[in-house]
Coordinates of C-alpha atoms in Angstrom, one line a residue:
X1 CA -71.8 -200.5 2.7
X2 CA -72.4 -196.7 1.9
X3 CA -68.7 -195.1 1.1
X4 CA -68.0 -191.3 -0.2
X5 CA -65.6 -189.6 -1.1
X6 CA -65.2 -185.9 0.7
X7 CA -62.8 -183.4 -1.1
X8 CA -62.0 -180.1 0.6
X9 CA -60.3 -177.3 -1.2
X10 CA -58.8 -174.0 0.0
X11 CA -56.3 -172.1 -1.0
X12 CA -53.5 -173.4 0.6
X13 CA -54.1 -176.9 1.9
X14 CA -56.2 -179.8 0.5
X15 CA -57.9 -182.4 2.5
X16 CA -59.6 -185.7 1.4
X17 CA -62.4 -187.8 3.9
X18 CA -62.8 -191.4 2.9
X19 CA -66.2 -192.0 5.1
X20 CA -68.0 -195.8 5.1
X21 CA -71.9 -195.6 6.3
X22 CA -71.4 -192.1 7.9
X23 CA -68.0 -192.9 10.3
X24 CA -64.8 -191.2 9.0
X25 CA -62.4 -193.9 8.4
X26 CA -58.9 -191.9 6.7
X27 CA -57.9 -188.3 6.1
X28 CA -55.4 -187.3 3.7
X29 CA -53.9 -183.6 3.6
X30 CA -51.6 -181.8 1.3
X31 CA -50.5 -178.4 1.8
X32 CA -49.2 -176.4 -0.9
X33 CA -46.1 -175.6 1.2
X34 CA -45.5 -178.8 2.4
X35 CA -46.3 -181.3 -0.4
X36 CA -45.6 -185.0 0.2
X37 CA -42.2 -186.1 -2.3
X38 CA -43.5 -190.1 -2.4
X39 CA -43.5 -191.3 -5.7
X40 CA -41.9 -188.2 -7.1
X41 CA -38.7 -189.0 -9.2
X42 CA -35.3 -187.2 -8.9
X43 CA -32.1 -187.4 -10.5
X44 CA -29.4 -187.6 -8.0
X45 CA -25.9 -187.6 -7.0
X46 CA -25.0 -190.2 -4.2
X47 CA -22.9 -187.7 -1.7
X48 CA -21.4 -190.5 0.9
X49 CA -21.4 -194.3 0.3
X50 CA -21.3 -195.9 3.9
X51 CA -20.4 -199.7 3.8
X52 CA -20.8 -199.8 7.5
X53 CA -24.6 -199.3 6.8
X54 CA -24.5 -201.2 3.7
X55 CA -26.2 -198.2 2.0
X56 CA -25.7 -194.4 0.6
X57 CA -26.6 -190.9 1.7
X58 CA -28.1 -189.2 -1.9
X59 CA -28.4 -185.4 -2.8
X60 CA -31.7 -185.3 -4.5
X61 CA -32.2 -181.4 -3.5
X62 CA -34.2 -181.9 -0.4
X63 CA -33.6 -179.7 3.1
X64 CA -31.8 -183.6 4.2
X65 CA -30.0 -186.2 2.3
X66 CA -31.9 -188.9 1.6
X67 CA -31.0 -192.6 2.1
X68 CA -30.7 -195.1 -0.2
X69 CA -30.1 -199.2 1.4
X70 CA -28.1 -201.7 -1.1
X71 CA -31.3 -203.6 -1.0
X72 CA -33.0 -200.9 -2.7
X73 CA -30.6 -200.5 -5.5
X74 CA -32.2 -202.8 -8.1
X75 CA -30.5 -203.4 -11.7
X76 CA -32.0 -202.3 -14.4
X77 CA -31.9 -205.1 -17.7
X78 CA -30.2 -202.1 -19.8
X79 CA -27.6 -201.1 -17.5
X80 CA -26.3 -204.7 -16.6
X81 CA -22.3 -204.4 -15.3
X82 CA -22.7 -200.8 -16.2
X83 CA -21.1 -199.3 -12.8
X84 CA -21.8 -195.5 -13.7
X85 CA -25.5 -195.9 -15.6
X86 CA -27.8 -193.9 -13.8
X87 CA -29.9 -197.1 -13.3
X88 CA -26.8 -198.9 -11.5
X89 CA -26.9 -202.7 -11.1
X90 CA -27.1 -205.0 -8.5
X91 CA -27.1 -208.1 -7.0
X92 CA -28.4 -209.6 -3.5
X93 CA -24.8 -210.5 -2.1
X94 CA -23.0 -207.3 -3.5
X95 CA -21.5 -204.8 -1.2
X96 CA -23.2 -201.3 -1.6
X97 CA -19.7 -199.6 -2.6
X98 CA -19.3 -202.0 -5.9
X99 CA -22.9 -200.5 -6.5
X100 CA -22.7 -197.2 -5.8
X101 CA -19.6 -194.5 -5.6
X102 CA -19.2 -191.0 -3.9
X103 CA -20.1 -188.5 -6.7
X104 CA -22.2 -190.7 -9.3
X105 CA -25.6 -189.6 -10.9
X106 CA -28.6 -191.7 -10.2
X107 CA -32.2 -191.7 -10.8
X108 CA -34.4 -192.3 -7.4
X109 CA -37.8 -192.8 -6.3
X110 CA -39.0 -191.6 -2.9
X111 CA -40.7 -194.5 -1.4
X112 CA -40.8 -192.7 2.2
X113 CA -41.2 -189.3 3.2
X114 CA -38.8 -187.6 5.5
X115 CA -40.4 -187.7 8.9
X116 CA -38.6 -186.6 12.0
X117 CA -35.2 -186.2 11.9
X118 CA -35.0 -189.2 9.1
X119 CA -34.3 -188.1 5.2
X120 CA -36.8 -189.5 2.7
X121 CA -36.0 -193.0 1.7
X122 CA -35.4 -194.0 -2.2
X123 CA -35.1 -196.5 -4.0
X124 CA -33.9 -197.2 -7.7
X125 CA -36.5 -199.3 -8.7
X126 CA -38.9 -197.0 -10.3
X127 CA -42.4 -197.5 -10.2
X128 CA -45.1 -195.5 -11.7
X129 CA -49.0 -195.9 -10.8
X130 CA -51.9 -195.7 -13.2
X131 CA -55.6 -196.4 -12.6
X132 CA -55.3 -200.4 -12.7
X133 CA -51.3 -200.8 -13.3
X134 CA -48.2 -199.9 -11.6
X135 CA -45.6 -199.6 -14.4
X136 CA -42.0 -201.1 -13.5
X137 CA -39.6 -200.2 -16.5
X138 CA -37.1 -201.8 -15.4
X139 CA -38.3 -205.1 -14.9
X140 CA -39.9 -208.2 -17.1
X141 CA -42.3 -210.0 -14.7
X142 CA -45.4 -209.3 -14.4
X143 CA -47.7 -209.4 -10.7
X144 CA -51.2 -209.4 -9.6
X145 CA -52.6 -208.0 -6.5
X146 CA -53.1 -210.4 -3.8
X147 CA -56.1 -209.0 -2.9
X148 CA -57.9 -210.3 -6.4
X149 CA -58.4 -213.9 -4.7
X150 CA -60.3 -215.5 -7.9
X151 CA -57.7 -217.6 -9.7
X152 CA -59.1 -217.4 -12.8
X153 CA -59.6 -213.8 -12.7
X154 CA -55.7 -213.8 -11.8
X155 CA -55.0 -216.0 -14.8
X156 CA -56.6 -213.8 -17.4
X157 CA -55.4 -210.7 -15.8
X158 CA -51.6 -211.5 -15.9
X159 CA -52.2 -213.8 -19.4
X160 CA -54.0 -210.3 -20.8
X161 CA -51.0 -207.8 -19.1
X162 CA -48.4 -209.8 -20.0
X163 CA -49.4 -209.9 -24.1
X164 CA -49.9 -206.2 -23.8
X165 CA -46.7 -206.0 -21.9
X166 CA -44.7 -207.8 -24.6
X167 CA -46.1 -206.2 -27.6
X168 CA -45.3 -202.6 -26.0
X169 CA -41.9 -202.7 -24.9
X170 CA -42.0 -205.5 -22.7
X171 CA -41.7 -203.4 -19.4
X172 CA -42.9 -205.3 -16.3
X173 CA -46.4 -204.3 -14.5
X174 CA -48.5 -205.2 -11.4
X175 CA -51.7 -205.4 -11.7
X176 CA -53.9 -203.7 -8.8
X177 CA -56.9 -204.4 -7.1
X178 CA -58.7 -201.7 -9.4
X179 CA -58.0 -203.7 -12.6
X180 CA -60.7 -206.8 -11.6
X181 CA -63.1 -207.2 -14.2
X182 CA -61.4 -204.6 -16.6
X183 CA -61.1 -205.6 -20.2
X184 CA -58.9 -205.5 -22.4
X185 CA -59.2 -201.7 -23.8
X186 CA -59.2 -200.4 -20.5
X187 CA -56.2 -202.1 -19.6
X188 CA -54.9 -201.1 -23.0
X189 CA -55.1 -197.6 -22.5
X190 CA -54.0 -197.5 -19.1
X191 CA -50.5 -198.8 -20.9
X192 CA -50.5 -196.7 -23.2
X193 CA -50.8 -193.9 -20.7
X194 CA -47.6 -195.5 -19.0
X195 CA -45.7 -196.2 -21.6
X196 CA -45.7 -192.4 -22.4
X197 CA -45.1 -191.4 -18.9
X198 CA -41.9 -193.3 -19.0
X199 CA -40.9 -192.0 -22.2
X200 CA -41.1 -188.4 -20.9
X201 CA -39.1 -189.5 -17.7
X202 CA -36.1 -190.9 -19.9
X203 CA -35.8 -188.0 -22.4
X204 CA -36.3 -185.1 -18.9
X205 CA -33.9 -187.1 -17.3
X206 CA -30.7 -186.3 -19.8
X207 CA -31.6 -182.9 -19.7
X208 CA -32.3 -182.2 -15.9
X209 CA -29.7 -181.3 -13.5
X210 CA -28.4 -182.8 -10.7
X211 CA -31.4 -182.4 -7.5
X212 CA -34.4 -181.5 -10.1
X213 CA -37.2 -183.2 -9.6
X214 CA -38.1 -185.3 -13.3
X215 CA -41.7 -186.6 -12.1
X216 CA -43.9 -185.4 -9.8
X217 CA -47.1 -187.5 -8.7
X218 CA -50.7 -186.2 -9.0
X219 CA -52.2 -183.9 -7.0
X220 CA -54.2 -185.2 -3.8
X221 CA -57.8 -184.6 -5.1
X222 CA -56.6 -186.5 -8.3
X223 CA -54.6 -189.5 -6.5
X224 CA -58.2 -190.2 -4.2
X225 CA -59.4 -190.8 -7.1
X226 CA -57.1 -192.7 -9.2
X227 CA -56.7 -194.9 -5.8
X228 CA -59.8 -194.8 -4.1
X229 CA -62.8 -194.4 -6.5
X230 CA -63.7 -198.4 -6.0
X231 CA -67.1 -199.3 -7.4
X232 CA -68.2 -199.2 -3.8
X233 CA -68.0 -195.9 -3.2
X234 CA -71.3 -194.0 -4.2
X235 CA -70.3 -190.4 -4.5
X236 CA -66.9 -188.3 -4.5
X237 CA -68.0 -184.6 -3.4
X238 CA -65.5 -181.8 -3.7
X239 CA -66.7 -177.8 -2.3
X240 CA -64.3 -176.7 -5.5
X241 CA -66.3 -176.1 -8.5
X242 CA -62.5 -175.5 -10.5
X243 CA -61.5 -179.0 -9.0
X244 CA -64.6 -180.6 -9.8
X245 CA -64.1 -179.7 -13.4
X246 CA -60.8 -181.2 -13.2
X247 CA -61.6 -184.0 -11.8
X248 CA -64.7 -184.9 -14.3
X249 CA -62.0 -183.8 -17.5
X250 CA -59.4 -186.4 -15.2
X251 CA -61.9 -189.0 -14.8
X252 CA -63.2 -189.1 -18.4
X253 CA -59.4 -189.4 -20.2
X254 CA -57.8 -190.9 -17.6
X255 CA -60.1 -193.2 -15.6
X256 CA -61.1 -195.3 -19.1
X257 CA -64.1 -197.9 -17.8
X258 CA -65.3 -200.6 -20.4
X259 CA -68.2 -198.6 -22.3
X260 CA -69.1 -195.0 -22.4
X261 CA -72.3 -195.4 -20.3
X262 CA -69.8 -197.1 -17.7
X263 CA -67.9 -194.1 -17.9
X264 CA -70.7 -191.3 -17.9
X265 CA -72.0 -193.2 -14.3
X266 CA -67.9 -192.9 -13.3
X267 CA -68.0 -189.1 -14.0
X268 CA -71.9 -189.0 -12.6
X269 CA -70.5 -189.9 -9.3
X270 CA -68.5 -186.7 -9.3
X271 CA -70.4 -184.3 -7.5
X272 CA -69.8 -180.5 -7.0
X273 CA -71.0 -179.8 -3.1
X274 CA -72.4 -175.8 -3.5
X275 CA -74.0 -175.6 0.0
X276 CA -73.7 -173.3 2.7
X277 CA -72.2 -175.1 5.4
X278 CA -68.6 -176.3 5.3
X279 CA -68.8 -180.1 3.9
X280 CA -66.6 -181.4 6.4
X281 CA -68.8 -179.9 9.4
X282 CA -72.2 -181.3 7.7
X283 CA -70.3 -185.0 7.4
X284 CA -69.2 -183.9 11.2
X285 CA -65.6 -184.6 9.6
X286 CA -64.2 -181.5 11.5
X287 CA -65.1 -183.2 14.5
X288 CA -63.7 -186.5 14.5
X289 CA -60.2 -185.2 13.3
X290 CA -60.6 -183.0 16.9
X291 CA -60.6 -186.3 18.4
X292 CA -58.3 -188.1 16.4
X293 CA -55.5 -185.9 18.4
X294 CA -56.7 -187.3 21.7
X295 CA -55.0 -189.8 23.2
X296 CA -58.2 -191.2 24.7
X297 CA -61.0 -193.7 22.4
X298 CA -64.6 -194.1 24.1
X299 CA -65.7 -197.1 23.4
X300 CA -69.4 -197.6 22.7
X301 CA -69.5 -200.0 26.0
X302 CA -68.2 -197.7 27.8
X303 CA -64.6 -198.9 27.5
X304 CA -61.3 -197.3 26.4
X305 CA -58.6 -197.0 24.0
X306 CA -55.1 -195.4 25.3
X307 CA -52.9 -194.6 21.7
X308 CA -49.1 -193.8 22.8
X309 CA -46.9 -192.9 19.9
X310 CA -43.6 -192.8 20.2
X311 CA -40.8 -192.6 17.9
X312 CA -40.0 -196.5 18.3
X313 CA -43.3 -197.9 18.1
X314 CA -47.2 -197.1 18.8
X315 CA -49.1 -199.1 22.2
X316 CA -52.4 -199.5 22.5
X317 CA -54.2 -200.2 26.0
X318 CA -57.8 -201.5 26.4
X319 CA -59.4 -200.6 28.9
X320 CA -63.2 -202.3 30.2
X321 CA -63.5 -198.5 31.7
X322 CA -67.4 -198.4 32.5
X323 CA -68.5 -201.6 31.2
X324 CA -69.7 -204.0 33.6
X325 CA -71.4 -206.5 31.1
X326 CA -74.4 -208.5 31.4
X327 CA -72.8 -212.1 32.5
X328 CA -69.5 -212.6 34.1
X329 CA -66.1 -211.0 33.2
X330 CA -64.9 -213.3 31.0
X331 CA -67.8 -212.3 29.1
X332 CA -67.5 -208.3 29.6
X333 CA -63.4 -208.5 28.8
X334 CA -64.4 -210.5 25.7
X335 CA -67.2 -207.9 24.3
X336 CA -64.7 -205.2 25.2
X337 CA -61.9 -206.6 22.9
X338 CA -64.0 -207.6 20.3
X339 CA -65.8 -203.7 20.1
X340 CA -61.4 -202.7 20.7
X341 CA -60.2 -204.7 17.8
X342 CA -62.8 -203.2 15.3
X343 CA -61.9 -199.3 16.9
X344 CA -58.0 -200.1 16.8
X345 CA -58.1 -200.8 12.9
X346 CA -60.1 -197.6 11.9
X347 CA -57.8 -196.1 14.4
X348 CA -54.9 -196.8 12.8
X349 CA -56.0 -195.8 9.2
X350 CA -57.8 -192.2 10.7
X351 CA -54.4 -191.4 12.4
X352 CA -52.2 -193.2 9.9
X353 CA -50.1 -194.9 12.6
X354 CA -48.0 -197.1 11.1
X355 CA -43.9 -199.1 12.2
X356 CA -44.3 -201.1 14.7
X357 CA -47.8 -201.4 16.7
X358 CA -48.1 -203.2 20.2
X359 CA -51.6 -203.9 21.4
X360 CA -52.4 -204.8 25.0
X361 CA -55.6 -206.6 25.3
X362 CA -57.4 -207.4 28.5
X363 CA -56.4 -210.6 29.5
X364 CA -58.8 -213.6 28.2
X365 CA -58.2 -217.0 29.6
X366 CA -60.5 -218.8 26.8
X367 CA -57.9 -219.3 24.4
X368 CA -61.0 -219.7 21.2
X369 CA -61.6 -215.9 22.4
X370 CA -58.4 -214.7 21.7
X371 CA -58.7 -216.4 18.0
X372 CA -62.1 -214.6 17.7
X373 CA -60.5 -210.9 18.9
X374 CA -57.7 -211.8 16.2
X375 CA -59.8 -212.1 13.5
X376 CA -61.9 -209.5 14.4
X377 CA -58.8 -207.6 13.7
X378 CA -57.4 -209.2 10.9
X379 CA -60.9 -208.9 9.5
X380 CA -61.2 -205.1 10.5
X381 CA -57.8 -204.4 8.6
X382 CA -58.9 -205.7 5.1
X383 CA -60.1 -202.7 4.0
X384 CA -56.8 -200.7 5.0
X385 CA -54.8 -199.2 1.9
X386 CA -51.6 -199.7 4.0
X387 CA -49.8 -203.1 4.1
X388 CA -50.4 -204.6 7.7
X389 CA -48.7 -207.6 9.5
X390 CA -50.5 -209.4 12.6
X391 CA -49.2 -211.5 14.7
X392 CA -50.6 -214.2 17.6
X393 CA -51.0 -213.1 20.9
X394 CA -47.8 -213.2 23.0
X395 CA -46.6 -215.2 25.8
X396 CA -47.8 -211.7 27.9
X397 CA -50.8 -211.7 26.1
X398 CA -49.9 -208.7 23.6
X399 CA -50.5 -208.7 19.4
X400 CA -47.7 -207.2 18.1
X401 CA -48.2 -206.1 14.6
X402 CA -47.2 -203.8 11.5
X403 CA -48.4 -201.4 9.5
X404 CA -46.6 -199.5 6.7
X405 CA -45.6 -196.1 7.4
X406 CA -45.2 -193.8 3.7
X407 CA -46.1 -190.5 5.4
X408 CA -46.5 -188.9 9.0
X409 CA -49.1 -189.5 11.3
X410 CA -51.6 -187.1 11.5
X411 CA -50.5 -186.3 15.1
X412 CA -47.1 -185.0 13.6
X413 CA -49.4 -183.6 10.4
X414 CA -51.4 -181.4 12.4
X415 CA -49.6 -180.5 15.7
X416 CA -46.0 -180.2 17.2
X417 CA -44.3 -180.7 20.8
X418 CA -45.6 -178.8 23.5
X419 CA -43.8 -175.6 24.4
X420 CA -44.6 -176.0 28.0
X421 CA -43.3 -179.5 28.5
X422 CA -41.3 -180.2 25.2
X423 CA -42.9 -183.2 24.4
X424 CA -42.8 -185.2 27.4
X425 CA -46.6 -185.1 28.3
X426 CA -46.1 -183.8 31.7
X427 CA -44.8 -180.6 33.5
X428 CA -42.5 -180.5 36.3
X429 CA -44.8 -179.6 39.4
X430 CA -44.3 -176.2 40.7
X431 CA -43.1 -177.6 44.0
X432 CA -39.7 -179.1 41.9
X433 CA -39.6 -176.0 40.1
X434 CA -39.8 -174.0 43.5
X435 CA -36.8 -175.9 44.8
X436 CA -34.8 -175.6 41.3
X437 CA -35.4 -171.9 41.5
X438 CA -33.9 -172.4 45.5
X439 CA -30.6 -174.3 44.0
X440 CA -30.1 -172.0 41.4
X441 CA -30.5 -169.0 43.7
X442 CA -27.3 -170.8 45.7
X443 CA -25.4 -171.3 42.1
X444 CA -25.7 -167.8 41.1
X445 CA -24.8 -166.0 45.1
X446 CA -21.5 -169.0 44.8
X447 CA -20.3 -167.8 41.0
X448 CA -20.7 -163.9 40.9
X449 CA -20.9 -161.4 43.3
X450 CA -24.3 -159.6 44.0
X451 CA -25.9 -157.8 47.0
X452 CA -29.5 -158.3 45.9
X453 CA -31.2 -160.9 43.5
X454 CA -34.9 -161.0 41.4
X455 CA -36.5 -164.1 40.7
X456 CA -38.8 -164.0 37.4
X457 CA -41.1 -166.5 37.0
X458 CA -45.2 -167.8 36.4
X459 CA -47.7 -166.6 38.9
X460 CA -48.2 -170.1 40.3
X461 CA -44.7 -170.6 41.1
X462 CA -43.9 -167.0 42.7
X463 CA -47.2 -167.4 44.6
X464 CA -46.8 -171.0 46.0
X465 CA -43.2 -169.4 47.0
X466 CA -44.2 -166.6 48.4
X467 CA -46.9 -168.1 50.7
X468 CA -46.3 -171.6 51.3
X469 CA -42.1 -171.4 50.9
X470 CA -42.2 -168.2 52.6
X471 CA -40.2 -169.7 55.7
X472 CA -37.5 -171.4 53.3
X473 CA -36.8 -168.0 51.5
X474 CA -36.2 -166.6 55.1
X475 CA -33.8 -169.3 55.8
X476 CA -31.9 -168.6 52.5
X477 CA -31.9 -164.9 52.4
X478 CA -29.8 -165.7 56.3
X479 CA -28.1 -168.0 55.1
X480 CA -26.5 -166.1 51.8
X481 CA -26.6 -162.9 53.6
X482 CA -28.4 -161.5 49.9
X483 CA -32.1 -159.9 49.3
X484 CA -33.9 -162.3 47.4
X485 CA -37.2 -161.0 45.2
X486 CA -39.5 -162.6 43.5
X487 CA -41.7 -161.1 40.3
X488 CA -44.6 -163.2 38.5
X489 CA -44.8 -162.6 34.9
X490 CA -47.2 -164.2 32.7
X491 CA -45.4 -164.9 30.0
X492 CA -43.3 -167.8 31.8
X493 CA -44.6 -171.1 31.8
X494 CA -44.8 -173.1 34.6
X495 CA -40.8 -174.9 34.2
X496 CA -39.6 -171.3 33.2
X497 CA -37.6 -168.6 35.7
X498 CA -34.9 -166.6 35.6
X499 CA -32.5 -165.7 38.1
X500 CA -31.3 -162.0 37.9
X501 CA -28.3 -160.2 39.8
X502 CA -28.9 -156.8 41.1

């Protein structure tokens, strides 16, 4: 499998392309107005405690509080039965006002970013990424990634962290997917790097003030590749030549690999794109993030995918659309879920949908089918960064899963509601507006007294009332005893009028 890495750079915004044998599969995007706050560290002050919720509302100098559950307030081995330690303690069964209380100063991570309406969600159990560790300071175990499936490879990674661990402080780690097949030194100097981190963390955080931010994660370009530069991926090509030489500096100190000609083909992979046309048009990039915003899939048989998202959950119809298949339709419905299950999971990573995820596939009666679409789809989502849950089809024949959601989708990235229908998806039809404007024209004669009234509203409207409604406006102009006149302007939108006394 061919993978690159495509970096973008302008000014103001910053977008990475993860693309496997030519097919965009995920888009990242920072902005430099809008940066995303996960994984940055704040210091604090919880402003409400709300038993009912079992959790606290916190002051960490966002535009919205944040919230922090009782589950999420994890003690720290220093501050044991220490009620006011910034790192305050806790225990499964204890009620989130013997943890917390209006007024104290804590230290919080941002585990989600605010989306919607919702604050950003924190959590006191810091963690803090590296290339092949996650540094947790204020733990003692020590965790490998379940996605290193060798045992012994497990063995010797958590024997080899956990020696490291205990003659540096004895802080806990997990050890990620990266670290297989690291050795020693590498894994070494990627605690080292940690250990420092945290160091700087604790002494900032007596000095900062209360809503400072005391860590802030790397930037995007940097974070692909600290998280994504796999030993699959061939090549990581950025159109910056300033952020190329960052990245070659950041790969060389920061990315250690087991030998320096290990390292030079790290750093050789690094390449700065110089050519004339836009490197997200010549990957076709800028193209397949137009469609990502449809709501529509084609299907290479000629099927469909329908993506709804909503603010409770994302659906996902299949469709057989054109596909007629070669046999019989137990057949066709059974190619078409198969091709659906692989589109749904690069779907769901390109548009980084993620909460809860309902798919509705055509209805197979051969139940070994339905075990071959799921695992198609389990299958599919290995390769996905974000955790996901599937479950078995349902009694109506749906697979509900999960997918964890960190940041927006790139629907709510890249677009807003609709002016014209305010996020609905539809428009009123100008025949209900026509008979809106009608009651309101009644409303108005009833509440104020006017000998003449002007109706503003869009062309369509004013025409269809004007020539098709023509007879009704008679019959209302008799019945109020009033001048009624109508004016198009094209600045209303189809829903909008305005009813003016003269």
């Amino acid at each position: 499998m061919s993978e690159e890495i495509l970096i973008n750079v302008t000014p103001r915004e910053t977008r990475v392309a993860v693309v496997e044998n030519g097919m965009l599969q995920e888009l990242h995007i920072e902005r430099g107005w809008r940066r995303g706050v996960v994984g940055n560290i704040y210091k604090g002050r919880v402003q409400r405690v709300m038993p009912g919720m079992q959790a606290a509302f916190v002051d960490i100098g966002l535009e919205r509080a944040a919230f922090l559950h009782a589950n999420d307030v994890m003690r720290a081995p220093q501050a044991a039965g220490d009620g006011d330690s910034l790192f305050p303690p806790s225990g499964p069964t204890l009620p989130v006002n013997e943890l917390l209380r209006d007024g104290q100063e804590i230290v919080v991570q941002v585990v989600k970013d605010p989306i919607g309406s919702k604050g950003a969600r924190l959590t006191t159990q810091i963690s803090i990424p590296s290339r092949y560790l996650v540094l947790l300071p204020q733990s003692r175990a020590v965790g490998v990634s379940a996605r290193i499936e060798d045992e012994a490879e497990r063995t010797r990674l958590k024997t080899l962290v956990s020696e490291l661990a205990a003659a540096t402080g004895g802080h806990g780690y997990i050890v990620r997917t990266n670290a297989e097949g690291q050795s020693a030194e590498a894994l070494a100097e990627d605690i080292a790097y940690l250990q420092r981190a945290w160091a700087l963390i604790e002494h900032t955080v007596g000095e900062a003030r209360v809503g400072s931010r005391v860590y802030e994660d790397l930037t995007l370009p940097m974070r692909a590749v600290r998280d994504l530069m796999r030993r699959d991926v061939d090549k990581v090509k950025v159109d910056s030549r300033d952020t190329y030489e960052k990245l070659c500096v950041f790969a060389a100190q920061y990315l250690p690999a087991p030998g320096p000609a290990e390292q030079a083909r790290l750093v050789d992979r690094i390449e700065c794109y110089g050519g004339a046309r836009p490197i997200f048009d010549l990957y076709g990039v800028e193209d397949e993030i137009q469609r990502a915003l449809n709501k529509e899939v084609p299907l290479k048989s000629g099927g469909t995918l329908v993506i709804d998202q909503t603010e409770a959950m994302t659906t996902v119809d299949v469709n057989t659309g054109s596909f007629l298949g070669q046999r019989n339709l137990e057949e066709t419905v059974f190619r078409t879920n198969l091709e659906a299950a692989q589109a749904v999971a690069r779907q769901l990573r390109l548009r980084n949908l993620g909460g809860i995820i309902i798919i509705d596939f055509i209805d197979m009666a051969d139940p070994e089918h339905r075990r071959q679409v799921l695992r198609t789809l389990e299958k599919s989502l290995a390769r996905d960064h974000a955790k996901t849950t599937v479950y078995d089809f349902s009694p109506l024949g749906l697979v509900e899963m999960t997918r964890k959601r960190t940041v927006e989708s790139l629907q709510r990235q890249l677009g807003e509601s609709c002016g014209a229908c305010g996020g609905r998806g539809i428009v009123k039809t100008v025949e209900t507006v026509t008979y809106e404007i009608f009651r309101e024209i009644v409303r108005a004669v009833r509440q104020f007294d006017a000998d003449r009234l002007l109706v503003i509203a869009s062309p369509k409207v004013v025409a269809t009332i004007t020539d098709e409604e023509s007879a009704a406006v008679v019959e209302l102009e008799e019945f109020l005893g009033k001048s009624i006149r109508f004016q198009s302007d094209d600045q209303y939108l189809q829903e909008q009028f305005d009813v003016v006394l003269l």
